[in-house]
Short mmCIF file of C-alpha atoms in Angstrom, two decimals:
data_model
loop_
_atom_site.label_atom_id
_atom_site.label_comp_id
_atom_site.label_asym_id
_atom_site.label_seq_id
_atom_site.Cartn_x
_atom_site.Cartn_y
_atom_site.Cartn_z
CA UNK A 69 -5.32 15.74 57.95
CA UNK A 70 -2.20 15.26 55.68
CA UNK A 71 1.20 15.60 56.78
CA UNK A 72 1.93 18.74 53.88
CA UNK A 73 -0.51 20.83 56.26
CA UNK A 74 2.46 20.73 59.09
CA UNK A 75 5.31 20.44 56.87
CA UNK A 76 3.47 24.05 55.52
CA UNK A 77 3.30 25.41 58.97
CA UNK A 78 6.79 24.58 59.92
CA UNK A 79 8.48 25.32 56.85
CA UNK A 80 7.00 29.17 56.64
CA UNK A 81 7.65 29.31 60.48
CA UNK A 82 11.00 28.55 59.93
CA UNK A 83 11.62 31.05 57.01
CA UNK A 84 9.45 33.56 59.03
CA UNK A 85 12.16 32.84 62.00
CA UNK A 86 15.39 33.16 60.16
CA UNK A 87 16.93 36.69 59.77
CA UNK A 88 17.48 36.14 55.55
CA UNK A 89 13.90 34.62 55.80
CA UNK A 90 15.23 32.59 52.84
CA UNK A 91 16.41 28.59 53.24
CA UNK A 92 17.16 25.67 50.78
CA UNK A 93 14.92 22.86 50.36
CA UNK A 94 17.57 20.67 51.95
CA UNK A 95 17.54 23.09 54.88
CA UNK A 96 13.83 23.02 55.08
CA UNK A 97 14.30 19.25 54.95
CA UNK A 98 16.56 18.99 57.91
CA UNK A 99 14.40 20.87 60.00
CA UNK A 100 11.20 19.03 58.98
CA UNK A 101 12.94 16.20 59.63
CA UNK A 102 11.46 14.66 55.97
CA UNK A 103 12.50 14.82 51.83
CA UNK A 104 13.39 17.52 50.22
CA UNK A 105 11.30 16.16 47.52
CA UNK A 106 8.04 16.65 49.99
CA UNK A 107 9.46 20.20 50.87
CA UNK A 108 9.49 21.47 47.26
CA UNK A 109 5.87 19.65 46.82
CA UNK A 110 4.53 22.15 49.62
CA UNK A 111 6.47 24.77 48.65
CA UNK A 112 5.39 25.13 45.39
CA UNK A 113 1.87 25.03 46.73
CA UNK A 114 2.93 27.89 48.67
CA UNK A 115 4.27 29.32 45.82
CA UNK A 116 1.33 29.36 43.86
CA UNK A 117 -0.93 31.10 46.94
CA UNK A 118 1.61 34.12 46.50
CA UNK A 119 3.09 32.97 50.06
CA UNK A 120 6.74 31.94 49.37
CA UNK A 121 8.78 33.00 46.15
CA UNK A 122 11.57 31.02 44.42
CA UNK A 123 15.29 32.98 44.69
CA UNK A 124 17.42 30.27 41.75
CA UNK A 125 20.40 29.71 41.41
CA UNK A 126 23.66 29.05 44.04
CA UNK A 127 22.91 30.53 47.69
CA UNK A 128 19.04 30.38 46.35
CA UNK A 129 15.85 28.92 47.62
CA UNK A 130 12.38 29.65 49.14
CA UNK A 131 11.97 33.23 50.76
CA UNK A 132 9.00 34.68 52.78
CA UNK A 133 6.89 36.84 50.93
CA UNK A 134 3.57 37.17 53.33
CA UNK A 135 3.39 38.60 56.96
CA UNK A 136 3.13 36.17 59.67
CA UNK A 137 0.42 37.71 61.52
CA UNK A 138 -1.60 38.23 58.35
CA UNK A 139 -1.34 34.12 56.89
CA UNK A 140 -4.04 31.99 59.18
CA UNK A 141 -4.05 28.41 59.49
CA UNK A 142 -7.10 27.63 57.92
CA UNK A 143 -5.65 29.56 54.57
CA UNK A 144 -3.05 26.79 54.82
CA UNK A 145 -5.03 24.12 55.58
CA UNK A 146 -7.38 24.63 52.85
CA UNK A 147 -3.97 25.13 50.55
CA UNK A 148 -2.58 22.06 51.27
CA UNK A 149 -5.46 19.45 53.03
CA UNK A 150 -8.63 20.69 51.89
CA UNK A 151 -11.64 18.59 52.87
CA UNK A 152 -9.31 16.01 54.58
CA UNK A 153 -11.60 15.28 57.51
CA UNK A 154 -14.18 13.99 55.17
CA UNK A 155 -14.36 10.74 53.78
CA UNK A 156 -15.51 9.64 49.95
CA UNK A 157 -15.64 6.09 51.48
CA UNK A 158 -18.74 5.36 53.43
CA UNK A 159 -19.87 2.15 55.03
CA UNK A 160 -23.37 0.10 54.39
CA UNK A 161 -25.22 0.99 51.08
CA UNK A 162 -28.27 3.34 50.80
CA UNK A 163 -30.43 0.59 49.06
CA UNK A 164 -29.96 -1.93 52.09
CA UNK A 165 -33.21 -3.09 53.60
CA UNK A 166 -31.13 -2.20 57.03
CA UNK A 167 -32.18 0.88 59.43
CA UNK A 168 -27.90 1.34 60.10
CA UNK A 169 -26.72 0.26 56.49
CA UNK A 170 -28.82 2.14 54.64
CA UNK A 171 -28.51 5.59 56.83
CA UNK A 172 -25.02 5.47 58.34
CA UNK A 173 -23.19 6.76 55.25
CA UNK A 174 -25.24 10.21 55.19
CA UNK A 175 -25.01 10.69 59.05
CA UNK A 176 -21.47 10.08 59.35
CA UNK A 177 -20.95 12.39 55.93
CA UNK A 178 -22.86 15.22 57.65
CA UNK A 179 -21.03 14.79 61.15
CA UNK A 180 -17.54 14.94 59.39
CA UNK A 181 -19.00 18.26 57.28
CA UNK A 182 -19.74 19.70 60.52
CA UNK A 183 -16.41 18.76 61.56
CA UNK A 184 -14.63 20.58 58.49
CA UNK A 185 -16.55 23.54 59.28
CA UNK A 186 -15.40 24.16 62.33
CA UNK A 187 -11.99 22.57 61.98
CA UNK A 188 -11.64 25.59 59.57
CA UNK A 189 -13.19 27.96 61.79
CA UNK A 190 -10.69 27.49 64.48
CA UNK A 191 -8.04 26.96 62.13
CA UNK A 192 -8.77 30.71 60.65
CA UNK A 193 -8.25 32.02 64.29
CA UNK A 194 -4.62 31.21 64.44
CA UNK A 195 -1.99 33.30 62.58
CA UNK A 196 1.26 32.02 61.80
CA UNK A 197 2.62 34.94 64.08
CA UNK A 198 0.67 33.37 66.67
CA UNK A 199 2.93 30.13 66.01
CA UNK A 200 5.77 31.84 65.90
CA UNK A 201 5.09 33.81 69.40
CA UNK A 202 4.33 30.34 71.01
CA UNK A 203 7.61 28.95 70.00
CA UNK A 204 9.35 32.04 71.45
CA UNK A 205 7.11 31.26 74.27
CA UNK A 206 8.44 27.59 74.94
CA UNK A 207 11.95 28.62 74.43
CA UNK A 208 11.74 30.96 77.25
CA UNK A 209 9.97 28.24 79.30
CA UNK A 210 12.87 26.38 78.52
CA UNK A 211 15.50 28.61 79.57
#
């Protein structure tokens, strides 16, 4: 999993949250805690899925343009870290005269498949309203 997955999350959580549901990406920044620079990366992915749209100019920046309860995780996920939980590296070599060596490359590959699959699965069964209502959640918790 890559880091631009959560920034995603959080940053369209945030916008969702805010009553303009419109922020900077120097306000997005601050409340990622990272760049701006990596904000307006994932942003523009975000862009380009029809999920954010860019207001220019002074008192400008990224607005909401999707309902939370109708943007899932795994839509975002595949966005921004498709395929991340498998590997192109594998260990041993298929033409090794070894039982491990030769076989563990194809059994790990089809484990972390596996994994992908259902990584999205669950991932398409949380909404970003569903975020946003667990955040509410812990605030009142918190109270």
């Amino acid at each position: 999993m890559n880091s631009e997955f959560t920034i995603a999350v959080h940053s369209l959580a945030f916008l969702a949250h805010i009553p303009t549901h419109m922020a900077s990406s120097d306000l997005l920044a601050w409340t990622v805690c990272t760049n701006p620079v990596r904000i307006r990366r994932v942003m523009n992915l975000l862009k380009k899925n029809g999920l954010v749209q860019v207001q220019k100019g002074t008192g400008g920046g990224y607005i909401l343009k999707c309902e939370p309860k109708e943007v899932s995780l795994g839509e975002l996920y595949r966005i921004t870290s498709p395929r991340s939980l498998v590997t192109d590296w594998r260990s041993g070599d298929p033409k090794m005269d070894c039982l491990v060596g030769s076989q563990i490359g194809d059994v790990m590959n089809n484990i972390f498949e596996d994994a992908e699959t259902s990584y999205k699965r669950f991932l398409d069964q949380v909404t970003l309203q569903d975020i946003l209502d667990q955040l509410v959640e812990g605030q009142k918790k918190g109270s």
